[in-house]
Amino acid sequence: MNKTVNPNELTSDDDYGPLYAARKKVYPQSVSGTFRRIKWGLMAFCLGVYYFLPFVRWNRGLGAPSQAVLIDLPNSRFYFFFIELWPQEVYYFTGLLIIAAVALFLMNSIGGRIWCGYLCPQTVWTDLFYAVERLIEGDRRERMKKDKSSDPMKLERISEIVLKHSIWLLIAWWTGGAWVLYFNDAPTLVKELVTFQAPMIAYIWIGMLTATTYVLAGYMREQVCTYMCPWPRIQAALTDEWALNVTYRYDRGEKRTSVKKAAELRALGEQVGDCVDCYQCVAVCPTGIDIRNGPQLECIQCGLCIDACDNVMTKIGRPTRLIGYDNDINIHRRQEGKPPIYRIVRPRTVVYSAIIAAVGGIMLYTLATRSLLDVNVLHDRNPIAVKLSDGSIRNAYTVRLLNKSGYDRVIAIDAQGPVNSTIHVIGVDSVTPERPMIVVPRDSTSELRLLVTAPAESNPEKSIPVRFHVTDIGLGEVASTTDNFVSP
Amino acid sequence: MTDHSDIDSVSGRSTTGHEWDGIKELNTPLPRWWVISFYLTIIWAIGYWIVYPAWPLISSNTTGLFGYSSRADVAVELANLEKVRGDKMAVLGAAPLADIEKDPALLALARAKGKTVFGDNCAPCHGSGAAGAKGYPNLNDDDWLWGGTLDQIMQTIQYGARSGHAKTHEGQMLAFGKDSVLKPDEIVTVANYVRSLSGLSTRKGYDAAKGEKIFAENCVACHGDGGKGNPELGAPNLTDRIWLYGSDEATLIETITQGRAGVMPAWEGRLDPATIKAMAVYVHSLGGGK
């Protein structure tokens, strides 16, 4: 990207160097081909999911949210289709993060920065913004000419610019708008938004994401990848010699010369490459690099240069994939006359896949077997034990009952502690004296104070375990946990 | 100054002229937008100094253009919170004391409110979990000087004990030694007798009959026959296993000699009625209430 400086051109000012370098604007040319089609497809899929997922409905019964994917912050609930997560189950997100990270490693060890080139939001939105720009202002040459033109602004040009920025802002605004829909019932919020009844925080978030989308995808573009994103630096440590990266196969590319000259030289039996130095790979590159200089930090591995080069190779009747997903090992093998080998199954990829499978398996298992009734117990710390007037010992506990189901449940509480001990639940056994029972409303928790008293003659010398059972009277579902009974 | 027009032969770019162990630093300038952003943050910071309170003065600070203060913000938020909670506390204030524990929502509210207020007002003497200390009753046990029913607890919180309030609990342990009512040897004897009441060991050769006689003449008036205590007077039960000041002979001799008169402040007027009610329910629900 940086211009090479001829020593003779340096002035004395340059001796100390400029403080900053102006961005060299990139004008990617449109291209068609396999990788472009993959990119269109993935873009449509990603944007489709992002923009429309909040409108997907899921019936959870009366009184429960009917949005398939909902992050309900005020009530601390996360809904994902048939799954409802509580704050206590935040470890599922840890699992998802582990899977996401390892999946990124796996992608990286198989095909380099596939994430950067095809799936990263920065790439997807920048690609979309480029498509809009191309549609309105024309392709590479036209855009370059229009930017360079010193003609006074014509009405046509002004309207073009206004139209482009309007569409950009519209996309950016919808991006922010879709974001807030994940945090509230989408149709309701849309109605509130258009009638200006929505909470201020929604407008603030829409404003922020509109601004970031517009600036990052419209102006920052490839600079986000080269200056702001840490991933290019990290991926260098994760990749290995077998990873398939977008590679210029210099073994069949050099030396570069025109089609005509190449034919003449070949006729003379001289070494000449397939590369005709047409600069198509550079023209289509969204980060403005020359892939023929080898792997480099700015390359996001989007594969558009492969499409561009393939088109040229097809036209001049040479084999395609002068640029392709490959690695240095195979280039050397070909140079030595050996066939290339591709190793997708390697210890590295096997380990990554195994980690993904294991974490995913554990998550699925716990999700399938998780209980909708739960009990947490916290022992009083001050005092840890109380001596009563008749010499008996009492310990107090805070018991929290969790009813994660969609209906109210009658829960009976029971505790097995020291011999002949009795339990007393404040406020509850005055209502149901025989066996403490409480109604825990649907999708909520109830906190109780429970006392366990051991008579003087059975005073335990040391700490002994107490087992707390809670039973759903209707369904018989049981949850239990253990704490300790201690003496002063 | 050294000659800086030094060009790296590999990249063809100029260097900064700095060299470490033979490695030269290429001159790679920052992007323009980055530098501009950096300057903007500096300008932003200067704006911040002007708009927000920032500079310390000798006895105050600059108030900023809009007089913003985070303390005022907190006051507004607290007022809003009071508004939100006001209705619920009104319901609590109106509910009959006996019914609060039977309503899970009201009980939860009373316990939450009571716990906070207890921590602010009662914990210095009774401890954060109401475990008490020597001279400060443990509110988790079932021994109550002034009675442990909800009404009695509420009354004690409202008016205190020996607090000077017109309706406060009165009654004190007399200083039998200091006021020369009993002789030192009589005090030792009656102290051992009191220990025997709750089954504790007594000094060898002490005169139990004499102890009983001294107790009947001096102590029964308040502590009752057999030392069972009297909540009307705040006289503790001497036959159980809970001792506010301690049950060893030395402590008992000190108690009988010097007397005891612990003070519990009255909270009426310092806390609003609904809060006192919440506190009574909280203390009762600790487990010691009768």
Coordinates of N, CA and C in Angstrom, one line a residue, chain A residues 241-348:
Chain A
E241 N 1.6 -23.9 8.0 CA 2.0 -24.0 6.6 C 1.1 -24.7 5.7
W242 N 0.1 -25.4 6.3 CA -0.9 -26.2 5.5 C -2.2 -25.4 5.2
A243 N -2.3 -24.3 5.9 CA -3.6 -23.5 5.7 C -3.6 -23.0 4.3
L244 N -4.8 -23.1 3.7 CA -5.0 -22.6 2.3 C -5.3 -21.1 2.3
N245 N -4.4 -20.3 1.8 CA -4.6 -18.9 1.7 C -4.6 -18.5 0.3
V246 N -5.3 -17.3 0.0 CA -5.3 -16.8 -1.4 C -3.8 -16.5 -1.7
T247 N -3.4 -17.3 -2.8 CA -2.0 -17.3 -3.1 C -1.7 -17.1 -4.6
Y248 N -0.8 -16.2 -4.9 CA -0.3 -16.1 -6.3 C 0.7 -17.2 -6.5
R249 N 0.4 -18.1 -7.5 CA 1.2 -19.2 -7.7 C 2.4 -18.8 -8.6
Y250 N 3.4 -18.2 -8.0 CA 4.5 -17.6 -8.7 C 5.3 -18.7 -9.5
D251 N 5.1 -20.0 -9.1 CA 5.8 -21.0 -9.9 C 5.3 -21.0 -11.4
R252 N 4.1 -20.6 -11.6 CA 3.6 -20.5 -13.0 C 3.3 -19.1 -13.4
G253 N 3.7 -18.1 -12.6 CA 3.4 -16.8 -12.9 C 4.5 -16.0 -13.5
E254 N 5.7 -16.3 -13.1 CA 6.9 -15.5 -13.5 C 7.5 -16.1 -14.7
K255 N 8.2 -15.3 -15.6 CA 8.1 -13.9 -15.4 C 6.9 -13.3 -16.1
R256 N 6.5 -12.1 -15.7 CA 5.2 -11.5 -16.2 C 5.5 -10.8 -17.5
T257 N 4.7 -11.0 -18.5 CA 4.9 -10.3 -19.7 C 3.6 -10.3 -20.5
S258 N 3.5 -9.6 -21.6 CA 2.2 -9.5 -22.4 C 2.0 -10.8 -23.1
V259 N 0.8 -11.0 -23.5 CA 0.4 -12.3 -24.2 C 1.2 -12.5 -25.4
K260 N 1.4 -11.4 -26.2 CA 2.1 -11.5 -27.5 C 3.6 -11.9 -27.2
K261 N 4.2 -11.2 -26.3 CA 5.6 -11.4 -26.0 C 5.8 -12.8 -25.5
A262 N 4.9 -13.2 -24.6 CA 5.0 -14.5 -24.0 C 5.0 -15.6 -25.0
A263 N 4.1 -15.4 -26.0 CA 4.0 -16.4 -27.1 C 5.4 -16.5 -27.8
E264 N 5.9 -15.3 -28.1 CA 7.2 -15.3 -28.8 C 8.3 -15.9 -28.0
L265 N 8.3 -15.6 -26.7 CA 9.4 -16.1 -25.9 C 9.2 -17.6 -25.7
R266 N 8.0 -18.1 -25.6 CA 7.7 -19.5 -25.4 C 8.2 -20.3 -26.7
A267 N 8.0 -19.6 -27.8 CA 8.4 -20.3 -29.1 C 9.9 -20.4 -29.1
L268 N 10.6 -19.5 -28.4 CA 12.1 -19.6 -28.3 C 12.5 -20.5 -27.2
G269 N 11.5 -21.1 -26.5 CA 11.9 -22.0 -25.4 C 12.3 -21.4 -24.2
E270 N 12.0 -20.1 -24.0 CA 12.4 -19.4 -22.8 C 11.4 -19.5 -21.7
Q271 N 11.8 -19.4 -20.4 CA 11.0 -19.5 -19.3 C 10.1 -18.2 -19.2
V272 N 8.8 -18.4 -19.2 CA 7.9 -17.3 -19.1 C 6.6 -17.7 -18.4
G273 N 6.0 -16.8 -17.6 CA 4.9 -17.1 -16.8 C 3.6 -16.9 -17.4
D274 N 2.5 -17.3 -16.7 CA 1.2 -17.1 -17.2 C 0.7 -15.7 -16.9
C275 N 1.3 -15.0 -15.9 CA 0.8 -13.7 -15.5 C 1.1 -12.7 -16.7
V276 N 0.0 -12.0 -17.1 CA 0.2 -11.0 -18.2 C 0.3 -9.6 -17.7
D277 N 0.4 -9.5 -16.4 CA 0.6 -8.2 -15.8 C -0.6 -7.2 -16.1
C278 N -1.8 -7.8 -16.1 CA -3.0 -6.9 -16.5 C -3.5 -6.1 -15.3
Y279 N -3.0 -6.4 -14.1 CA -3.4 -5.7 -12.9 C -4.9 -5.8 -12.5
Q280 N -5.6 -6.8 -13.1 CA -7.0 -7.0 -12.8 C -7.1 -7.4 -11.3
C281 N -6.2 -8.2 -10.8 CA -6.2 -8.7 -9.4 C -6.1 -7.5 -8.5
V282 N -5.3 -6.5 -8.9 CA -5.2 -5.3 -8.1 C -6.4 -4.4 -8.2
A283 N -7.0 -4.3 -9.4 CA -8.1 -3.4 -9.6 C -9.4 -3.9 -8.8
V284 N -9.5 -5.2 -8.6 CA -10.8 -5.6 -7.9 C -10.6 -5.7 -6.4
C285 N -9.3 -5.6 -6.0 CA -9.1 -5.8 -4.5 C -9.7 -4.7 -3.7
P286 N -10.5 -5.1 -2.7 CA -11.2 -4.1 -1.8 C -10.2 -3.5 -0.8
T287 N -9.0 -4.1 -0.6 CA -8.0 -3.5 0.3 C -6.9 -2.8 -0.5
G288 N -7.0 -2.9 -1.8 CA -6.0 -2.2 -2.7 C -4.6 -2.7 -2.7
I289 N -4.5 -4.1 -2.5 CA -3.1 -4.6 -2.5 C -2.8 -5.4 -3.8
D290 N -1.6 -5.8 -3.9 CA -1.2 -6.6 -5.1 C -0.9 -8.0 -4.5
I291 N -1.7 -9.0 -4.7 CA -1.6 -10.3 -4.1 C -0.3 -11.0 -4.6
R292 N 0.2 -10.5 -5.8 CA 1.4 -11.1 -6.3 C 2.7 -10.8 -5.5
N293 N 2.5 -9.9 -4.5 CA 3.6 -9.6 -3.6 C 3.7 -10.6 -2.4
G294 N 2.8 -11.6 -2.5 CA 2.8 -12.7 -1.5 C 1.8 -12.3 -0.4
P295 N 1.8 -13.2 0.6 CA 0.8 -13.0 1.7 C 1.1 -11.7 2.5
Q296 N 0.1 -11.0 2.8 CA 0.3 -9.7 3.5 C -0.8 -9.4 4.4
L297 N -0.5 -8.6 5.4 CA -1.4 -8.2 6.4 C -2.7 -7.7 5.9
E298 N -2.7 -6.9 4.9 CA -3.9 -6.2 4.5 C -4.9 -7.2 3.8
C299 N -4.4 -8.3 3.3 CA -5.2 -9.3 2.5 C -6.3 -9.9 3.4
I300 N -7.6 -9.7 3.0 CA -8.7 -10.3 3.8 C -9.2 -11.6 3.2
Q301 N -8.5 -12.1 2.2 CA -8.8 -13.4 1.7 C -10.2 -13.5 1.1
C302 N -10.7 -12.5 0.4 CA -12.0 -12.6 -0.1 C -12.1 -13.3 -1.4
G303 N -11.0 -13.6 -2.1 CA -11.0 -14.4 -3.3 C -11.4 -13.7 -4.5
L304 N -11.7 -12.3 -4.5 CA -12.1 -11.6 -5.7 C -11.0 -11.6 -6.7
C305 N -9.8 -11.5 -6.3 CA -8.7 -11.5 -7.2 C -8.6 -12.9 -8.0
I306 N -9.0 -13.9 -7.3 CA -9.1 -15.3 -8.0 C -10.0 -15.2 -9.2
D307 N -11.2 -14.6 -8.9 CA -12.2 -14.5 -10.0 C -11.7 -13.6 -11.1
A308 N -11.1 -12.5 -10.7 CA -10.6 -11.6 -11.8 C -9.5 -12.3 -12.6
C309 N -8.6 -13.0 -12.0 CA -7.5 -13.6 -12.7 C -8.1 -14.8 -13.6
D310 N -9.0 -15.5 -13.0 CA -9.6 -16.7 -13.8 C -10.2 -16.2 -15.1
N311 N -10.9 -15.0 -15.0 CA -11.6 -14.5 -16.1 C -10.5 -14.2 -17.2
V312 N -9.4 -13.6 -16.8 CA -8.3 -13.2 -17.8 C -7.7 -14.5 -18.3
M313 N -7.4 -15.5 -17.5 CA -6.8 -16.7 -17.9 C -7.7 -17.4 -18.9
T314 N -9.0 -17.4 -18.7 CA -9.9 -18.1 -19.6 C -9.9 -17.4 -20.9
K315 N -9.8 -16.0 -20.9 CA -9.8 -15.3 -22.2 C -8.6 -15.6 -23.0
I316 N -7.4 -15.7 -22.3 CA -6.2 -15.9 -23.1 C -5.8 -17.4 -23.3
G317 N -6.8 -18.2 -22.8 CA -6.6 -19.6 -23.1 C -5.5 -20.3 -22.2
R318 N -5.3 -19.8 -21.0 CA -4.3 -20.4 -20.1 C -5.2 -21.1 -19.0
P319 N -4.6 -22.0 -18.3 CA -5.3 -22.7 -17.2 C -5.7 -21.6 -16.1
T320 N -6.9 -21.8 -15.5 CA -7.3 -20.9 -14.4 C -6.5 -21.2 -13.1
R321 N -6.9 -20.4 -12.1 CA -6.3 -20.5 -10.8 C -4.8 -20.2 -10.8
L322 N -4.4 -19.2 -11.5 CA -3.0 -18.7 -11.3 C -3.0 -18.1 -9.9
I323 N -4.1 -17.5 -9.5 CA -4.3 -17.1 -8.1 C -5.4 -18.1 -7.6
G324 N -5.1 -18.7 -6.4 CA -6.1 -19.6 -5.9 C -5.8 -19.8 -4.4
Y325 N -6.7 -20.6 -3.8 CA -6.4 -21.0 -2.4 C -5.4 -22.1 -2.4
D326 N -4.2 -21.8 -1.9 CA -3.1 -22.7 -2.0 C -2.1 -22.4 -0.8
N327 N -1.0 -23.1 -0.8 CA 0.0 -22.7 0.2 C 1.4 -22.9 -0.4
D328 N 2.4 -22.4 0.3 CA 3.7 -22.4 -0.2 C 4.3 -23.8 -0.4
I329 N 3.8 -24.8 0.4 CA 4.3 -26.2 0.3 C 4.0 -26.7 -1.1
N330 N 2.8 -26.4 -1.6 CA 2.4 -27.0 -2.9 C 3.1 -26.2 -4.0
I331 N 3.4 -24.9 -3.8 CA 4.1 -24.2 -4.8 C 5.5 -24.8 -5.0
H332 N 6.1 -25.1 -3.9 CA 7.4 -25.8 -4.0 C 7.4 -27.2 -4.5
R333 N 6.3 -27.9 -4.2 CA 6.2 -29.2 -4.7 C 6.0 -29.2 -6.2
R334 N 5.2 -28.3 -6.7 CA 5.0 -28.2 -8.1 C 6.3 -27.8 -8.8
Q335 N 7.1 -26.9 -8.2 CA 8.4 -26.5 -8.8 C 9.3 -27.7 -8.9
E336 N 9.1 -28.6 -7.9 CA 10.0 -29.8 -8.0 C 9.3 -30.9 -8.8
G337 N 8.2 -30.6 -9.5 CA 7.6 -31.6 -10.4 C 6.7 -32.6 -9.6
K338 N 6.4 -32.3 -8.4 CA 5.6 -33.3 -7.6 C 4.2 -32.8 -7.6
P339 N 3.2 -33.7 -7.5 CA 1.8 -33.3 -7.4 C 1.5 -32.6 -6.1
P340 N 0.6 -31.6 -6.1 CA 0.3 -30.9 -4.8 C -0.5 -31.8 -3.9
I341 N -0.3 -31.6 -2.6 CA -1.1 -32.4 -1.7 C -1.9 -31.4 -0.8
Y342 N -3.1 -31.7 -0.5 CA -3.9 -30.9 0.4 C -4.3 -31.7 1.6
R343 N -3.9 -31.2 2.8 CA -4.2 -31.9 4.0 C -5.1 -31.0 4.9
I344 N -6.4 -31.4 4.8 CA -7.4 -30.8 5.7 C -7.4 -31.4 7.0
V345 N -7.3 -32.8 7.0 CA -7.2 -33.5 8.3 C -5.8 -33.5 8.8
R346 N -5.6 -32.7 9.8 CA -4.2 -32.7 10.4 C -4.5 -32.6 11.9
P347 N -3.5 -32.9 12.8 CA -3.7 -32.9 14.2 C -4.4 -31.6 14.7
R348 N -3.9 -30.5 14.1 CA -4.5 -29.2 14.5 C -6.0 -29.1 14.2

